[in-house]
């Protein structure tokens, strides 16, 4: 598949490199094509990858991965032009930093970041995914265990076909897709990300901790 990555940082870089390794064609949508960061990423990602300005990358792809900092996400989306009909994988978390508390959600209960993203990208087939674990798990999703459990990848979206495609992309990396429901279920997946973030950032858990399914 042709996949554009908008936000070629920790998350976008790890996903792009992983999918390139299994044969997908990746185009990183970057604002500075000649930066050291872009050159290093392309060298690591290999032959099946390229870079282009964000709008050009999005135009050329059937699937767009959105992995920008929350504060930059509205502007990043509006720079991409018309995304009608495209699958838009929303990996973002609507985080804000509050002194005395630390990281917390800027949205919740009545709306999610995923639904806000869908509002910013009319007609795009938005699937919330790859938001509940740190990027380390996208770079190296291999968890040897006797029960052969695979880490779950939670998905939320209103378009079933788009969710199936994103589930296959998650499986390509080694995850077991888990359909959490309509895009509205992003309201549950974003707080789940905060549980992961607090556990991993505090050192209570390894950055490779994930959720797995023991029974149906
Ligand atoms: N870090 C994690 O482990 C993790 C895991 C799951 C989800 N998330 C979520 O995923 C998102 C990205 O996190 P990250 O850690 O990957 O961030 P990051 O390493 O800071 O990367 C963000 C990227 O977004 C790019 N960017 C910013 N504004 C842009 C725009 N207008 N157009 C195109 N690209 C733009 C930046 O490019 P420049 O270099 O040009 O500024 C940078 O490459 C966040 O919403 C985060 O909450 C993070």
CSV table of C-alpha atoms and ligand atoms in Angstrom, one decimal:
chain,number,residue,atom,x,y,z
A,1,UNK,CA,0.0,0.0,0.0
A,2,UNK,CA,1.0,3.6,-0.5
A,3,UNK,CA,1.2,5.2,3.0
A,4,UNK,CA,1.9,8.9,3.7
A,5,UNK,CA,3.3,9.7,7.2
A,6,UNK,CA,2.5,13.2,8.4
A,7,UNK,CA,4.6,13.8,11.5
A,8,UNK,CA,7.8,11.9,10.8
A,9,UNK,CA,9.0,11.9,14.5
A,10,UNK,CA,9.1,9.1,17.0
A,11,UNK,CA,5.8,7.5,16.1
A,12,UNK,CA,5.7,8.3,12.4
A,13,UNK,CA,9.3,7.2,11.9
A,14,UNK,CA,8.9,3.9,13.7
A,15,UNK,CA,5.7,3.0,11.9
A,16,UNK,CA,7.1,4.1,8.5
A,17,UNK,CA,10.3,2.0,9.0
A,18,UNK,CA,8.3,-1.0,10.2
A,19,UNK,CA,5.9,-1.0,7.2
A,20,UNK,CA,8.7,-0.4,4.7
A,21,UNK,CA,10.4,-3.5,6.1
A,22,UNK,CA,7.3,-5.6,5.2
A,23,UNK,CA,6.9,-4.2,1.7
A,24,UNK,CA,4.6,-1.1,1.9
A,25,UNK,CA,5.6,2.1,0.0
A,26,UNK,CA,6.1,4.9,2.5
A,27,UNK,CA,6.3,8.6,1.8
A,28,UNK,CA,7.2,10.8,4.7
A,29,UNK,CA,5.4,14.2,4.5
A,30,UNK,CA,8.0,16.6,5.9
A,31,UNK,CA,8.3,20.3,6.0
A,32,UNK,CA,12.1,20.4,5.5
A,33,UNK,CA,13.2,17.9,2.9
A,34,UNK,CA,16.9,18.6,3.3
A,35,UNK,CA,17.2,18.5,7.1
A,36,UNK,CA,19.6,16.1,8.8
A,37,UNK,CA,16.6,14.5,10.5
A,38,UNK,CA,14.9,13.7,7.2
A,39,UNK,CA,18.1,12.3,5.7
A,40,UNK,CA,18.8,10.1,8.7
A,41,UNK,CA,15.2,8.8,8.7
A,42,UNK,CA,15.3,8.0,4.9
A,43,UNK,CA,18.7,6.2,5.4
A,44,UNK,CA,17.2,4.1,8.2
A,45,UNK,CA,13.9,3.4,6.4
A,46,UNK,CA,15.4,2.0,3.3
A,47,UNK,CA,14.6,1.8,-0.4
A,48,UNK,CA,10.8,1.7,-0.3
A,49,UNK,CA,10.6,5.1,1.3
A,50,UNK,CA,10.8,8.7,0.1
A,51,UNK,CA,9.9,12.2,1.4
A,52,UNK,CA,7.8,15.0,0.0
A,53,UNK,CA,6.1,18.1,1.3
A,54,UNK,CA,3.1,17.1,3.4
A,55,UNK,CA,0.4,18.0,0.9
A,56,UNK,CA,2.2,16.2,-1.9
A,57,UNK,CA,2.8,13.1,0.3
A,58,UNK,CA,-0.9,13.0,1.2
A,59,UNK,CA,-2.1,13.4,-2.4
A,60,UNK,CA,0.0,10.4,-3.5
A,61,UNK,CA,-1.2,8.0,-0.8
A,62,UNK,CA,-4.4,6.0,-0.1
A,63,UNK,CA,-3.6,5.9,3.6
A,64,UNK,CA,-2.4,8.8,5.7
A,65,UNK,CA,-0.9,8.4,9.2
A,66,UNK,CA,-1.3,11.4,11.4
A,67,UNK,CA,1.4,11.5,14.1
A,68,UNK,CA,1.9,15.2,15.0
A,69,UNK,CA,2.0,16.8,18.4
A,70,UNK,CA,-1.6,17.6,19.4
A,71,UNK,CA,-1.1,21.4,19.3
A,72,UNK,CA,0.1,21.1,15.7
A,73,UNK,CA,-2.5,18.7,14.5
A,74,UNK,CA,-5.2,21.1,13.3
A,75,UNK,CA,-2.7,23.1,11.3
A,76,UNK,CA,-1.0,20.0,9.9
A,77,UNK,CA,-4.3,18.6,8.7
A,78,UNK,CA,-5.4,21.9,7.1
A,79,UNK,CA,-2.1,22.0,5.1
A,80,UNK,CA,-2.9,18.6,3.5
A,81,UNK,CA,-5.9,19.7,1.3
A,82,UNK,CA,-8.9,17.4,0.5
A,83,UNK,CA,-8.6,14.0,2.3
A,84,UNK,CA,-12.1,12.8,1.2
A,85,UNK,CA,-12.2,9.0,0.8
A,86,UNK,CA,-8.7,8.5,2.2
A,87,UNK,CA,-8.0,6.4,5.3
A,88,UNK,CA,-6.7,8.6,8.0
A,89,UNK,CA,-5.0,6.8,10.9
A,90,UNK,CA,-5.0,9.1,13.9
A,91,UNK,CA,-2.2,8.2,16.3
A,92,UNK,CA,-2.3,11.5,18.2
A,93,UNK,CA,-3.2,12.0,21.8
A,94,UNK,CA,-4.8,15.3,22.9
A,95,UNK,CA,-2.3,15.9,25.7
A,96,UNK,CA,-1.6,19.1,27.6
A,97,UNK,CA,0.9,19.8,30.4
A,98,UNK,CA,-0.5,21.2,33.6
A,99,UNK,CA,1.9,22.4,36.3
A,100,UNK,CA,1.7,20.3,39.4
A,101,UNK,CA,-0.2,17.5,37.6
A,102,UNK,CA,2.0,16.8,34.5
A,103,UNK,CA,0.5,15.4,31.3
A,104,UNK,CA,-3.2,15.1,31.1
A,105,UNK,CA,-5.9,15.0,28.4
A,106,UNK,CA,-6.9,18.3,26.9
A,107,UNK,CA,-10.3,16.8,25.8
A,108,UNK,CA,-12.4,14.0,27.1
A,109,UNK,CA,-15.8,12.6,28.1
A,110,UNK,CA,-17.9,14.6,25.6
A,111,UNK,CA,-15.4,14.6,22.7
A,112,UNK,CA,-12.2,12.9,21.8
A,113,UNK,CA,-9.1,13.9,19.8
A,114,UNK,CA,-10.2,11.3,17.2
A,115,UNK,CA,-13.6,12.9,16.7
A,116,UNK,CA,-11.9,16.4,16.6
A,117,UNK,CA,-9.5,15.1,13.9
A,118,UNK,CA,-12.5,13.8,11.9
A,119,UNK,CA,-14.1,17.2,12.1
A,120,UNK,CA,-10.9,18.8,10.8
A,121,UNK,CA,-10.7,16.3,7.9
A,122,UNK,CA,-14.2,16.1,6.3
A,123,UNK,CA,-14.9,12.9,4.4
A,124,UNK,CA,-11.7,11.2,5.6
A,125,UNK,CA,-12.2,7.6,6.9
A,126,UNK,CA,-10.7,8.2,10.3
A,127,UNK,CA,-9.4,5.3,12.4
A,128,UNK,CA,-7.9,5.9,15.8
A,129,UNK,CA,-5.0,3.5,16.3
A,130,UNK,CA,-1.4,3.3,17.5
A,131,UNK,CA,-2.1,5.8,20.3
A,132,UNK,CA,-2.1,3.6,23.4
A,133,UNK,CA,1.6,2.5,23.5
A,134,UNK,CA,4.9,4.3,23.2
A,135,UNK,CA,6.7,4.3,19.8
A,136,UNK,CA,9.2,1.8,21.1
A,137,UNK,CA,6.5,-0.9,20.6
A,138,UNK,CA,6.0,0.2,17.0
A,139,UNK,CA,9.7,0.0,16.3
A,140,UNK,CA,10.1,-3.5,17.8
A,141,UNK,CA,6.8,-5.2,18.3
A,142,UNK,CA,8.3,-8.6,19.2
A,143,UNK,CA,7.4,-10.1,22.6
A,144,UNK,CA,8.5,-13.7,22.9
A,145,UNK,CA,6.2,-15.5,25.3
A,146,UNK,CA,5.3,-19.1,25.8
A,147,UNK,CA,1.6,-18.5,25.2
A,148,UNK,CA,2.4,-16.8,21.8
A,149,UNK,CA,0.2,-13.8,22.8
A,150,UNK,CA,0.5,-10.8,20.6
A,151,UNK,CA,0.0,-7.3,21.9
A,152,UNK,CA,-3.4,-5.8,21.2
A,153,UNK,CA,-3.8,-2.9,18.9
A,154,UNK,CA,-7.0,-1.0,19.8
A,155,UNK,CA,-8.9,0.5,16.8
A,156,UNK,CA,-11.8,2.9,16.8
A,157,UNK,CA,-13.6,4.1,13.7
A,158,UNK,CA,-16.9,4.5,11.9
A,159,UNK,CA,-15.8,2.9,8.6
A,160,UNK,CA,-15.6,-0.9,8.9
A,161,UNK,CA,-13.6,-1.4,5.7
A,162,UNK,CA,-11.1,1.2,6.8
A,163,UNK,CA,-10.8,-0.5,10.2
A,164,UNK,CA,-10.1,-3.8,8.6
A,165,UNK,CA,-7.3,-2.3,6.5
A,166,UNK,CA,-5.7,-0.6,9.5
A,167,UNK,CA,-6.1,-3.8,11.5
A,168,UNK,CA,-4.2,-5.6,8.7
A,169,UNK,CA,-1.4,-2.9,8.9
A,170,UNK,CA,-1.2,-3.5,12.7
A,171,UNK,CA,-1.0,-7.2,12.1
A,172,UNK,CA,1.8,-6.7,9.6
A,173,UNK,CA,3.8,-5.2,12.4
A,174,UNK,CA,3.0,-8.1,14.9
A,175,UNK,CA,-0.1,-6.8,16.7
A,176,UNK,CA,-3.5,-8.4,17.2
A,177,UNK,CA,-6.2,-5.9,16.0
A,178,UNK,CA,-8.9,-5.3,18.6
A,179,UNK,CA,-12.0,-3.4,17.4
A,180,UNK,CA,-13.0,-1.1,20.2
A,181,UNK,CA,-16.0,0.3,18.3
A,182,UNK,CA,-17.1,3.4,16.5
A,183,UNK,CA,-14.8,6.5,16.4
A,184,UNK,CA,-16.6,7.7,19.5
A,185,UNK,CA,-14.7,4.9,21.4
A,186,UNK,CA,-11.6,7.1,20.9
A,187,UNK,CA,-13.0,8.7,24.1
A,188,UNK,CA,-11.9,5.5,25.9
A,189,UNK,CA,-8.7,4.8,24.0
A,190,UNK,CA,-7.2,8.2,24.7
A,191,UNK,CA,-7.4,7.9,28.5
A,192,UNK,CA,-6.0,4.3,28.1
A,193,UNK,CA,-3.0,6.0,26.5
A,194,UNK,CA,-2.6,8.2,29.6
A,195,UNK,CA,-2.4,5.0,31.7
A,196,UNK,CA,0.4,3.7,29.5
A,197,UNK,CA,2.2,7.1,29.6
A,198,UNK,CA,2.1,7.4,33.4
A,199,UNK,CA,3.2,3.9,34.0
A,200,UNK,CA,6.1,4.0,31.5
A,201,UNK,CA,7.3,7.6,32.2
A,202,UNK,CA,7.3,7.0,35.9
A,203,UNK,CA,9.5,3.9,35.5
A,204,UNK,CA,6.9,1.7,37.1
A,205,UNK,CA,6.7,-0.3,33.9
A,206,UNK,CA,9.0,-0.9,31.0
A,207,UNK,CA,8.3,1.1,27.8
A,208,UNK,CA,7.6,-2.3,26.2
A,209,UNK,CA,4.6,-3.1,28.3
A,210,UNK,CA,1.4,-3.7,26.3
A,211,UNK,CA,-2.0,-5.3,26.7
A,212,UNK,CA,-2.8,-8.8,25.5
A,213,UNK,CA,-6.0,-10.9,25.3
A,214,UNK,CA,-6.2,-14.1,27.3
A,215,UNK,CA,-9.7,-15.2,26.2
A,216,UNK,CA,-12.5,-14.2,23.8
B,1,LIG,N1,5.9,9.3,21.6
B,1,LIG,C1,5.1,8.2,21.7
B,1,LIG,O1,5.6,7.2,22.1
B,1,LIG,C2,3.7,8.3,21.3
B,1,LIG,C3,2.9,7.1,21.2
B,1,LIG,C4,1.6,7.1,20.8
B,1,LIG,C5,1.0,8.3,20.3
B,1,LIG,N2,1.8,9.5,20.4
B,1,LIG,C6,1.2,10.7,19.9
B,1,LIG,O2,1.6,10.8,18.5
B,1,LIG,C7,1.9,12.2,18.2
B,1,LIG,C8,3.4,12.3,17.8
B,1,LIG,O3,4.2,12.0,18.9
B,1,LIG,P1,5.8,11.8,18.6
B,1,LIG,O4,6.4,11.5,19.9
B,1,LIG,O5,6.1,11.0,17.4
B,1,LIG,O6,6.2,13.4,18.3
B,1,LIG,P2,7.6,13.9,17.7
B,1,LIG,O7,8.6,12.9,17.8
B,1,LIG,O8,7.7,15.3,18.3
B,1,LIG,O9,7.2,14.1,16.1
B,1,LIG,C9,6.2,15.0,15.7
B,1,LIG,C10,6.5,15.3,14.2
B,1,LIG,O10,5.5,16.1,13.7
B,1,LIG,C11,6.0,17.0,12.8
B,1,LIG,N3,5.1,18.1,12.6
B,1,LIG,C12,4.8,19.1,13.5
B,1,LIG,N4,4.0,19.9,12.9
B,1,LIG,C13,3.8,19.5,11.6
B,1,LIG,C14,3.1,20.0,10.5
B,1,LIG,N5,2.3,21.1,10.6
B,1,LIG,N6,3.1,19.3,9.3
B,1,LIG,C15,3.9,18.2,9.2
B,1,LIG,N7,4.6,17.7,10.2
B,1,LIG,C16,4.5,18.3,11.4
B,1,LIG,C17,7.4,17.3,13.4
B,1,LIG,O11,8.2,17.8,12.3
B,1,LIG,P3,9.3,18.9,12.5
B,1,LIG,O12,10.6,18.1,12.9
B,1,LIG,O13,9.4,19.5,11.2
B,1,LIG,O14,8.9,19.8,13.6
B,1,LIG,C18,7.8,16.0,14.0
B,1,LIG,O15,8.5,15.2,13.0
B,1,LIG,C19,1.5,13.0,19.4
B,1,LIG,O16,0.2,13.4,19.3
B,1,LIG,C20,1.6,12.0,20.6
B,1,LIG,O17,0.7,12.3,21.7
B,1,LIG,C21,3.1,9.5,20.8
